[in-house]
Short mmCIF file of C-alpha atoms in Angstrom, two decimals:
data_model
loop_
_atom_site.label_atom_id
_atom_site.label_comp_id
_atom_site.label_asym_id
_atom_site.label_seq_id
_atom_site.Cartn_x
_atom_site.Cartn_y
_atom_site.Cartn_z
CA LEU A 1 24.59 15.79 3.60
CA PRO A 2 27.07 16.55 0.77
CA LEU A 3 26.96 20.22 1.77
CA LEU A 4 27.63 19.25 5.37
CA GLY A 5 30.63 17.22 4.27
CA GLY A 6 31.97 20.13 2.24
CA GLY A 7 31.56 22.44 5.21
CA LEU A 8 33.44 20.08 7.49
CA LEU A 9 36.22 19.77 4.93
CA LEU A 10 36.55 23.54 4.64
CA GLY A 11 36.49 23.91 8.41
CA ARG A 12 39.27 21.38 8.81
CA PHE A 13 41.29 23.02 6.06
CA CYS A 14 40.99 26.50 7.49
CA GLY A 15 41.40 25.52 11.13
CA ARG A 16 39.60 26.76 14.18
CA ARG A 17 41.64 29.96 14.61
CA SER A 18 41.10 33.10 12.55
CA LEU A 19 43.99 33.73 10.19
CA THR A 20 45.83 37.04 10.22
CA PRO A 21 46.36 38.98 6.97
CA SER A 22 50.00 37.93 6.88
CA GLN A 23 49.03 34.28 7.24
CA TRP A 24 46.52 34.61 4.39
CA SER A 25 49.19 36.26 2.27
CA ALA A 26 51.58 33.38 2.97
CA ILE A 27 48.90 30.86 2.01
CA ARG A 28 48.19 32.66 -1.25
CA ARG A 29 51.88 32.47 -2.15
CA SER A 30 52.07 28.77 -1.31
CA PRO A 31 51.92 26.49 -4.39
CA ARG A 32 50.50 23.72 -2.23
CA ALA A 33 47.65 25.95 -1.05
CA VAL A 34 46.88 26.99 -4.62
CA VAL A 35 46.74 23.36 -5.75
CA VAL A 36 44.49 22.42 -2.83
CA CYS A 37 42.13 25.33 -3.55
CA VAL A 38 41.97 24.54 -7.26
CA LEU A 39 41.26 20.87 -6.53
CA LEU A 40 38.63 21.81 -3.96
CA LEU A 41 36.91 24.19 -6.37
CA ALA A 42 36.96 21.55 -9.11
CA PHE A 43 35.53 19.02 -6.66
CA ILE A 44 32.73 21.39 -5.66
CA ALA A 45 32.03 22.31 -9.27
CA GLY A 46 31.78 18.65 -10.26
CA LEU A 47 29.39 17.85 -7.45
CA SER A 48 27.34 20.94 -8.25
CA LEU A 49 26.97 19.76 -11.84
CA ARG A 50 25.98 16.30 -10.58
CA THR A 51 23.35 17.94 -8.37
CA LEU A 52 21.91 19.86 -11.33
CA THR A 53 21.69 16.74 -13.48
CA ARG A 54 20.21 14.68 -10.62
CA ASN A 55 17.54 17.19 -9.56
CA PRO A 56 15.03 16.30 -12.34
CA ASP A 57 14.99 12.71 -11.09
CA TRP A 58 13.46 13.99 -7.84
CA LYS A 59 10.54 15.68 -9.57
CA SER A 60 8.23 12.96 -8.25
CA ASN A 61 8.33 9.50 -6.69
CA GLU A 62 7.49 8.11 -10.11
CA SER A 63 10.37 9.82 -11.93
CA LEU A 64 12.81 8.83 -9.18
CA ALA A 65 11.72 5.18 -9.17
CA LEU A 66 11.76 4.79 -12.95
CA HIS A 67 15.17 6.45 -13.29
CA ASP A 68 16.91 4.62 -10.48
CA VAL A 69 15.71 1.16 -11.51
CA GLN A 70 17.52 1.67 -14.82
CA VAL A 71 20.72 2.45 -12.95
CA HIS A 72 20.39 -0.44 -10.48
CA PRO A 73 18.08 -3.06 -12.02
CA GLU A 74 19.45 -5.65 -9.59
CA SER A 75 17.71 -3.93 -6.66
CA ALA A 76 14.47 -5.64 -5.58
CA LYS A 77 13.39 -2.50 -3.75
CA LEU A 78 13.83 -0.34 -6.85
CA GLN A 79 11.99 -2.92 -8.97
CA LEU A 80 9.12 -2.73 -6.48
CA GLY A 81 9.15 1.07 -6.69
CA ALA A 82 9.08 0.89 -10.47
CA GLY A 83 6.20 -1.58 -10.32
CA LEU A 84 4.19 0.75 -8.10
CA ALA A 85 4.97 3.71 -10.39
CA PHE A 86 3.91 1.79 -13.50
CA ASN A 87 0.76 0.69 -11.71
CA ASP A 88 -0.11 4.29 -10.82
CA ARG A 89 0.27 5.17 -14.51
CA GLY A 90 -2.06 2.36 -15.51
CA GLU A 91 0.73 0.44 -17.25
CA LEU A 92 -0.18 -2.89 -15.69
CA SER A 93 1.95 -5.11 -17.93
CA ALA A 94 5.08 -3.11 -17.09
CA ALA A 95 4.09 -3.08 -13.42
CA GLU A 96 3.62 -6.84 -13.40
CA SER A 97 7.00 -7.37 -15.07
CA ALA A 98 8.80 -5.17 -12.52
CA LEU A 99 7.12 -6.89 -9.58
CA ARG A 100 7.98 -10.34 -10.94
CA THR A 101 11.59 -9.19 -11.28
CA ALA A 102 11.57 -7.97 -7.67
CA ILE A 103 10.38 -11.41 -6.54
CA GLU A 104 13.01 -13.15 -8.66
CA ILE A 105 15.68 -11.05 -6.95
CA HIS A 106 14.20 -11.40 -3.46
CA PRO A 107 11.70 -14.30 -3.25
CA ASP A 108 10.72 -13.39 0.32
CA TYR A 109 9.60 -9.85 -0.54
CA ALA A 110 6.12 -9.75 1.00
CA GLN A 111 5.13 -6.39 -0.42
CA ALA A 112 6.07 -7.44 -3.96
CA HIS A 113 3.97 -10.60 -3.63
CA TYR A 114 1.05 -8.54 -2.31
CA ASN A 115 1.13 -5.93 -5.08
CA LEU A 116 1.59 -8.55 -7.78
CA GLY A 117 -1.43 -10.35 -6.34
CA LEU A 118 -3.49 -7.17 -6.69
CA ILE A 119 -2.61 -6.84 -10.37
CA LEU A 120 -3.34 -10.50 -11.05
CA MET A 121 -6.68 -10.29 -9.24
CA HIS A 122 -7.56 -7.23 -11.32
CA ARG A 123 -6.76 -9.25 -14.45
CA GLY A 124 -8.84 -12.16 -13.23
CA VAL A 125 -5.86 -14.52 -12.85
CA LEU A 126 -7.25 -15.69 -9.54
CA ASP A 127 -5.29 -18.88 -8.87
CA GLU A 128 -1.93 -17.13 -9.18
CA ALA A 129 -3.19 -14.09 -7.27
CA ILE A 130 -4.21 -16.43 -4.44
CA GLU A 131 -0.72 -17.94 -4.41
CA HIS A 132 0.93 -14.54 -4.07
CA PHE A 133 -1.49 -13.31 -1.37
CA THR A 134 -0.90 -16.54 0.53
CA GLU A 135 2.86 -16.06 0.30
CA ALA A 136 2.57 -12.41 1.39
CA GLY A 137 0.54 -13.53 4.41
CA ARG A 138 3.11 -16.19 5.27
CA LEU A 139 5.94 -13.67 5.09
CA SER A 140 4.04 -10.93 6.93
CA PRO A 141 1.67 -12.76 9.31
CA GLN A 142 0.78 -9.67 11.36
CA ASN A 143 -0.36 -7.63 8.36
CA PRO A 144 -4.11 -8.01 7.71
CA LEU A 145 -4.01 -6.73 4.11
CA PRO A 146 -2.74 -9.92 2.41
CA PHE A 147 -5.39 -11.98 4.21
CA LYS A 148 -8.09 -9.47 3.32
CA ARG A 149 -7.27 -9.61 -0.39
CA LEU A 150 -6.79 -13.36 -0.16
CA ALA A 151 -10.34 -13.71 1.18
CA GLU A 152 -11.69 -11.58 -1.66
CA ALA A 153 -9.79 -13.55 -4.30
CA LEU A 154 -10.90 -16.87 -2.81
CA GLU A 155 -14.53 -15.75 -2.87
CA MET A 156 -14.18 -14.65 -6.49
CA ALA A 157 -12.75 -18.09 -7.27
CA GLY A 158 -15.70 -19.77 -5.57
CA ARG A 159 -13.55 -21.13 -2.74
CA ARG A 160 -15.76 -19.77 0.00
CA ALA A 161 -14.73 -22.12 2.82
CA GLU A 162 -11.09 -21.04 2.41
CA ALA A 163 -12.21 -17.41 2.12
CA ILE A 164 -13.97 -17.66 5.47
CA GLU A 165 -10.75 -18.89 7.08
CA ALA A 166 -8.88 -15.92 5.59
CA TYR A 167 -11.58 -13.53 6.84
CA LEU A 168 -11.29 -15.06 10.31
CA ILE A 169 -7.55 -14.38 10.36
CA CYS A 170 -7.75 -10.78 9.14
CA THR A 171 -10.67 -9.82 11.40
CA GLY A 172 -8.55 -11.02 14.30
CA LEU A 173 -5.64 -8.90 13.11
CA ASP A 174 -7.75 -5.79 12.42
CA PRO A 175 -11.03 -5.85 14.38
CA ALA A 176 -11.47 -2.11 13.79
CA ASP A 177 -12.06 -2.70 10.06
CA LEU A 178 -15.86 -2.62 10.04
CA PRO A 179 -16.38 -3.52 6.34
CA LEU A 180 -14.09 -6.48 6.87
CA ARG A 181 -16.20 -7.74 9.78
CA PHE A 182 -19.37 -7.28 7.74
CA ASN A 183 -17.91 -9.18 4.79
CA TYR A 184 -16.87 -12.01 7.10
CA ALA A 185 -20.46 -12.33 8.32
CA ARG A 186 -21.78 -12.02 4.78
CA ALA A 187 -19.50 -14.84 3.61
CA LEU A 188 -20.75 -17.02 6.47
CA LEU A 189 -24.35 -16.31 5.45
CA ALA A 190 -23.60 -17.15 1.84
CA SER A 191 -22.19 -20.48 3.04
CA GLY A 192 -25.36 -21.29 4.96
CA ARG A 193 -23.72 -20.69 8.33
CA ALA A 194 -26.30 -18.23 9.63
CA SER A 195 -25.88 -19.29 13.25
CA GLU A 196 -22.23 -18.15 13.10
CA ALA A 197 -22.98 -14.99 11.14
CA GLU A 198 -25.82 -13.71 13.33
CA PRO A 199 -23.81 -12.88 16.48
CA ILE A 200 -21.19 -11.09 14.35
CA LEU A 201 -23.88 -9.01 12.66
CA ALA A 202 -25.62 -8.31 15.98
CA LYS A 203 -22.41 -7.09 17.60
CA LEU A 204 -21.54 -4.95 14.59
CA ALA A 205 -25.02 -3.38 14.53
CA ALA A 206 -25.00 -2.74 18.29
CA GLU A 207 -21.49 -1.28 18.49
CA HIS A 208 -21.68 0.87 15.35
CA PRO A 209 -25.35 1.80 14.85
CA ARG A 210 -24.58 4.89 12.72
CA GLU A 211 -21.84 3.50 10.49
CA VAL A 212 -22.69 2.05 7.09
CA PRO A 213 -21.42 -1.47 7.97
CA GLY A 214 -23.45 -1.37 11.18
CA ARG A 215 -26.62 -0.38 9.30
CA LEU A 216 -26.03 -3.07 6.68
CA ALA A 217 -25.56 -5.59 9.48
CA LEU A 218 -28.88 -4.51 10.99
CA ALA A 219 -30.66 -4.91 7.65
CA LEU A 220 -29.30 -8.44 7.23
CA LEU A 221 -30.32 -9.27 10.79
CA GLU A 222 -33.87 -8.14 10.11
CA GLU A 223 -33.96 -10.31 7.00
CA LEU A 224 -32.66 -13.28 8.97
CA ARG A 225 -35.31 -12.74 11.63
CA GLY A 226 -38.11 -12.64 9.08
CA ASN A 227 -38.70 -8.88 9.13
CA PRO A 228 -38.34 -7.83 5.46
CA GLY A 229 -40.25 -4.59 6.05
CA MET A 230 -37.78 -3.48 8.73
CA ALA A 231 -34.88 -4.49 6.49
CA GLU A 232 -36.34 -2.50 3.60
CA SER A 233 -36.65 0.55 5.85
CA VAL A 234 -32.97 0.34 6.76
CA TYR A 235 -31.99 -0.09 3.11
CA ARG A 236 -34.02 2.99 2.08
CA GLU A 237 -32.38 4.99 4.85
CA LEU A 238 -28.95 3.91 3.58
CA LEU A 239 -29.81 5.01 0.04
CA ARG A 240 -30.40 8.54 1.36
CA ARG A 241 -26.92 8.73 2.84
CA PRO A 242 -24.36 10.74 0.82
CA ASP A 243 -21.48 8.69 2.26
CA LEU A 244 -22.81 5.37 0.92
CA PRO A 245 -20.15 3.82 -1.37
CA PRO A 246 -21.33 3.53 -5.00
CA GLY A 247 -20.88 -0.24 -5.12
CA ILE A 248 -23.05 -0.78 -2.05
CA ARG A 249 -25.63 1.65 -3.39
CA ALA A 250 -25.88 -0.33 -6.63
CA ASN A 251 -26.17 -3.61 -4.75
CA ILE A 252 -28.99 -2.31 -2.56
CA GLU A 253 -30.87 -0.85 -5.50
CA GLN A 254 -30.71 -4.12 -7.41
CA ARG A 255 -30.85 -6.46 -4.49
CA SER A 256 -32.75 -9.52 -3.64
CA LEU A 257 -31.90 -11.22 -0.35
CA SER A 258 -29.49 -13.58 -2.11
CA GLY A 259 -27.95 -10.73 -4.11
CA ALA A 260 -27.37 -8.67 -0.98
CA VAL A 261 -25.77 -11.60 0.81
CA GLU A 262 -23.56 -12.56 -2.13
CA ARG A 263 -22.07 -9.07 -2.27
#
């Protein structure tokens, strides 16, 4: 865009018509033309130097975010960018500080609340994480992610009834998220609400018989129906799958029925 502006300026200065040699000669002898050209060259040289000094800031998203937030610390968006950059570098304290600053500047910043909630949940500060996920969900009610993390944090805090309500909301917002649907059913089972969980598991197993969540749903169904041998067969089949997430693999290997449901 700066180059475009310079081109337009030169075009306006030179005019649409081609200049004859005599006209160019007259311009070169004009003090005003010399002054304009010198000023224009100085202007271009200054902007070129600014471009050279600015280019390193664009080396990566991280370098850009961390540089610009120092120039404009009053920007909530730049504080969010810095928080994300610090988080990617594993500097969680600095990330948390930047995200808190973003929220101080703009209290209704849903993304800042969400990302701060993630850091707090990672640290085990569950009550405050729940507050920020709740606020992110209030500010962005059509986004399933805050409700998904809210459900996880509530379960970790032992507030399973509230977690089930959060799962209900986010499964409605994102029914294509198969692990989310499975976790909703699992949370219902863990709360002793098997009659509500069973149709969810049955639908998941029927609609997605080859996906990992569908196979897990089938295994839980077999356990609910008193067929532990069939459930064990499904679990062994899952353990042979290379696409089985490590966490689920560990849970199956160490599972009892209660352990499988809790996770």
